[in-house]
């Protein structure tokens, strides 16, 4: 019997990974909202990995309660992740998920999902059982670029989509001025949050590649207003002017 894998938060995304782990022969133990993490860690000392699959807004509370025994076994998959969010975790594995899973529908791949950390091979093999492509990154700099890229894609499409609606393909072909203005603000915000500078052309090109992976992908999800507000809060905390985001927020009210 292979070692068990713990999944904290078995929603749509956690369910996809659970299927992959089960197909590899790993027993999967779900930890649901309200369960005692410390007790679960005591009962499962032989766990090979702990996938935290809660939404981004719930991640800080889970990490705060994460047992010490699990801290070097952790896998993260949330959107809006940056290195500061998991700096306290040794040997963390991070996957930037580029497949979509909605209730009542099976997953849909956009582009291969990049991953960095000690459990990448486990994730690659699990996702391969479902024909979900993944690529393993070489170092933390590549991971940082990929996390910023995902944030750029999510925030640009969601926030610009509050005004434009429609698909990501339409966003770039029909509303490029809005998309570029929002993207520029998001890149500047990511640079402030990470203390690093990025090749903007490379980021935009990579975002457009993701657009082409699923041109019909809808721009605006349920989380779009909250994402805009979070971005504005981050900008205010770092004394950063984000005119396109502020303009969109004012038009919403």
XYZ file of C-alpha atoms in Angstrom:
253
model
C 0.000 0.000 0.000
C 1.332 3.429 -0.938
C 1.549 6.207 1.637
C -1.619 8.193 2.295
C -2.182 11.722 1.042
C -4.164 14.295 3.000
C -6.342 16.834 1.197
C -7.500 19.861 3.171
C -10.565 21.260 1.419
C -12.185 18.784 -0.945
C -13.962 21.091 -3.368
C -13.898 21.031 -7.151
C -10.118 21.308 -7.477
C -9.325 19.014 -4.548
C -11.578 16.405 -6.110
C -9.578 16.363 -9.353
C -6.313 15.785 -7.492
C -7.954 13.147 -5.296
C -8.926 11.175 -8.414
C -5.340 11.316 -9.646
C -3.862 10.212 -6.318
C -6.360 7.347 -6.039
C -5.532 6.158 -9.553
C -1.871 6.035 -8.515
C -2.861 3.788 -5.592
C -2.556 6.297 -2.748
C -5.233 6.288 -0.048
C -6.666 9.811 0.206
C -7.856 11.291 3.503
C -10.023 14.410 3.317
C -9.932 17.052 6.033
C -13.075 19.155 5.864
C -13.978 22.547 7.268
C -14.087 22.490 11.057
C -12.021 19.322 11.525
C -9.128 19.495 13.985
C -5.905 19.588 11.936
C -3.722 18.679 14.911
C -5.780 15.573 15.642
C -5.714 14.598 11.962
C -1.928 14.936 11.871
C -1.634 12.738 14.968
C -3.838 10.083 13.375
C -1.943 10.190 10.044
C 1.756 10.424 10.944
C 2.739 8.469 7.800
C 1.132 10.928 5.335
C 3.362 11.448 2.299
C 1.948 14.826 1.297
C -0.669 17.345 2.414
C -2.490 19.132 -0.401
C -4.137 22.359 0.774
C -6.953 22.884 -1.720
C -8.994 25.586 0.019
C -9.711 28.883 -1.758
C -7.225 31.731 -1.538
C -9.274 33.667 1.034
C -9.237 30.663 3.398
C -5.536 29.838 2.990
C -4.066 32.138 5.709
C -6.317 30.632 8.394
C -5.385 27.078 7.356
C -1.657 27.857 7.322
C -1.956 29.424 10.767
C -3.355 26.164 12.161
C -1.173 23.796 10.115
C 0.511 21.216 12.387
C 4.319 21.246 12.473
C 4.363 17.607 11.333
C 2.763 18.630 8.031
C 4.699 21.807 7.272
C 7.412 20.106 5.206
C 4.868 17.990 3.285
C 2.667 20.814 2.018
C 1.401 21.336 -1.548
C -0.292 24.634 -2.475
C -2.426 25.360 -5.568
C -4.231 28.655 -4.809
C -4.567 31.636 -7.124
C -3.052 34.976 -6.086
C -0.085 33.225 -4.433
C 3.285 34.909 -4.005
C 6.413 33.649 -2.158
C 5.669 35.747 0.936
C 2.479 33.714 1.413
C 4.401 30.482 1.998
C 7.764 31.737 3.295
C 7.165 29.909 6.602
C 6.877 26.503 4.904
C 10.087 24.495 4.375
C 10.173 22.322 1.247
C 6.767 23.511 0.051
C 5.543 22.354 -3.360
C 3.578 24.900 -5.390
C 1.580 24.190 -8.539
C 0.122 26.976 -10.647
C -3.074 25.318 -11.819
C -4.044 25.996 -15.434
C -7.062 23.744 -15.685
C -10.583 24.725 -14.783
C -13.098 22.679 -12.799
C -16.665 23.830 -12.330
C -19.619 22.089 -10.674
C -21.340 19.612 -12.961
C -18.545 19.703 -15.565
C -15.305 17.812 -15.890
C -12.006 19.703 -15.882
C -10.835 21.727 -18.876
C -7.114 22.213 -19.561
C -5.951 25.673 -20.684
C -2.155 25.192 -20.780
C 0.265 22.867 -18.891
C 0.420 23.618 -15.159
C 3.919 24.538 -13.884
C 5.126 23.150 -10.561
C 8.142 23.533 -8.276
C 9.082 21.622 -5.119
C 9.788 18.126 -3.787
C 6.346 16.670 -4.606
C 6.304 17.681 -8.293
C 6.839 14.119 -9.534
C 3.922 12.915 -7.401
C 1.664 15.618 -8.845
C 2.867 15.012 -12.393
C 2.153 11.278 -12.126
C -1.255 11.835 -10.501
C -2.376 14.383 -13.101
C -1.017 12.208 -15.907
C -3.570 9.526 -14.976
C -6.214 12.116 -15.969
C -4.335 13.376 -19.060
C -3.711 16.762 -17.418
C -0.309 18.110 -18.562
C 2.176 19.539 -16.061
C 5.679 20.959 -16.356
C 8.330 20.844 -13.624
C 10.271 24.076 -13.072
C 13.999 24.316 -12.416
C 14.197 26.941 -9.675
C 12.414 29.502 -7.502
C 12.895 32.318 -10.032
C 10.916 30.351 -12.607
C 8.238 29.689 -9.991
C 8.012 33.399 -9.166
C 7.536 34.262 -12.850
C 4.807 31.624 -13.172
C 2.973 32.827 -10.051
C 3.086 36.424 -11.260
C 1.894 35.273 -14.689
C -1.103 33.464 -13.183
C -1.913 36.506 -11.069
C -1.650 38.713 -14.160
C -4.031 36.450 -16.096
C -6.579 36.069 -13.300
C -6.584 39.702 -12.177
C -6.489 41.251 -15.655
C -9.314 39.111 -17.025
C -11.468 39.308 -13.883
C -11.019 43.028 -13.261
C -11.228 44.172 -16.882
C -14.138 41.752 -17.294
C -16.135 43.718 -14.727
C -16.419 46.380 -17.438
C -16.236 44.353 -20.657
C -17.809 40.977 -19.811
C -17.284 38.405 -22.561
C -14.394 36.008 -23.127
C -10.626 36.394 -22.828
C -10.341 36.206 -26.622
C -12.787 39.094 -27.000
C -11.040 41.040 -24.239
C -7.825 41.248 -26.247
C -9.332 41.689 -29.718
C -12.131 44.121 -28.822
C -11.061 45.848 -25.584
C -7.272 45.876 -25.788
C -6.867 49.389 -24.341
C -8.694 48.408 -21.148
C -6.876 45.067 -20.937
C -3.438 46.655 -21.377
C -4.138 49.399 -18.833
C -5.295 46.882 -16.237
C -2.404 44.528 -17.027
C 0.139 47.326 -16.575
C -1.324 48.211 -13.181
C -1.307 44.544 -12.135
C 2.342 44.057 -13.173
C 3.376 47.169 -11.225
C 1.448 45.855 -8.225
C 3.116 42.439 -8.461
C 6.512 44.164 -8.598
C 5.649 46.109 -5.428
C 4.427 42.989 -3.626
C 7.514 40.926 -4.539
C 10.208 43.614 -4.544
C 11.279 42.346 -7.972
C 11.067 43.681 -11.513
C 9.751 41.613 -14.402
C 10.026 41.512 -18.170
C 6.644 42.999 -19.051
C 6.724 41.893 -22.661
C 7.456 38.313 -21.609
C 4.592 38.377 -19.111
C 2.112 39.812 -21.620
C 3.207 37.283 -24.266
C 2.752 34.423 -21.788
C -0.679 35.766 -20.814
C -1.717 35.893 -24.472
C -0.526 32.307 -24.883
C -2.914 31.350 -22.078
C -5.687 33.333 -23.780
C -5.107 31.225 -26.900
C -5.279 28.035 -24.805
C -8.971 28.739 -24.192
C -10.203 31.852 -26.043
C -13.792 31.223 -24.928
C -12.859 31.318 -21.232
C -15.132 33.824 -19.497
C -13.370 36.889 -18.137
C -15.376 37.478 -15.031
C -16.038 34.918 -12.316
C -17.883 35.329 -9.023
C -14.658 36.381 -7.325
C -13.976 39.348 -9.629
C -15.276 42.151 -7.328
C -13.336 40.715 -4.368
C -10.171 40.439 -6.493
C -10.482 44.098 -7.510
C -10.927 45.146 -3.891
C -7.924 43.059 -2.759
C -5.769 44.590 -5.500
C -6.824 48.106 -4.468
C -6.082 47.292 -0.813
C -2.600 46.023 -1.711
C -1.950 49.129 -3.806
C -3.033 51.406 -0.958
C -0.849 49.549 1.544
C 2.159 50.025 -0.753
C 1.298 53.607 -1.721
C 0.988 52.640 -5.396
C -1.129 54.547 -7.894
C -3.256 52.142 -9.985
C -5.401 54.477 -12.117
C -7.158 51.888 -14.260
C -8.193 49.834 -11.221
C -9.392 52.926 -9.371
C -11.378 54.007 -12.434
C -13.076 50.608 -12.750
C -13.904 50.609 -9.036
C -15.466 54.077 -9.287
C -17.566 52.993 -12.277
C -18.906 50.024 -10.321
C -20.276 52.182 -7.516
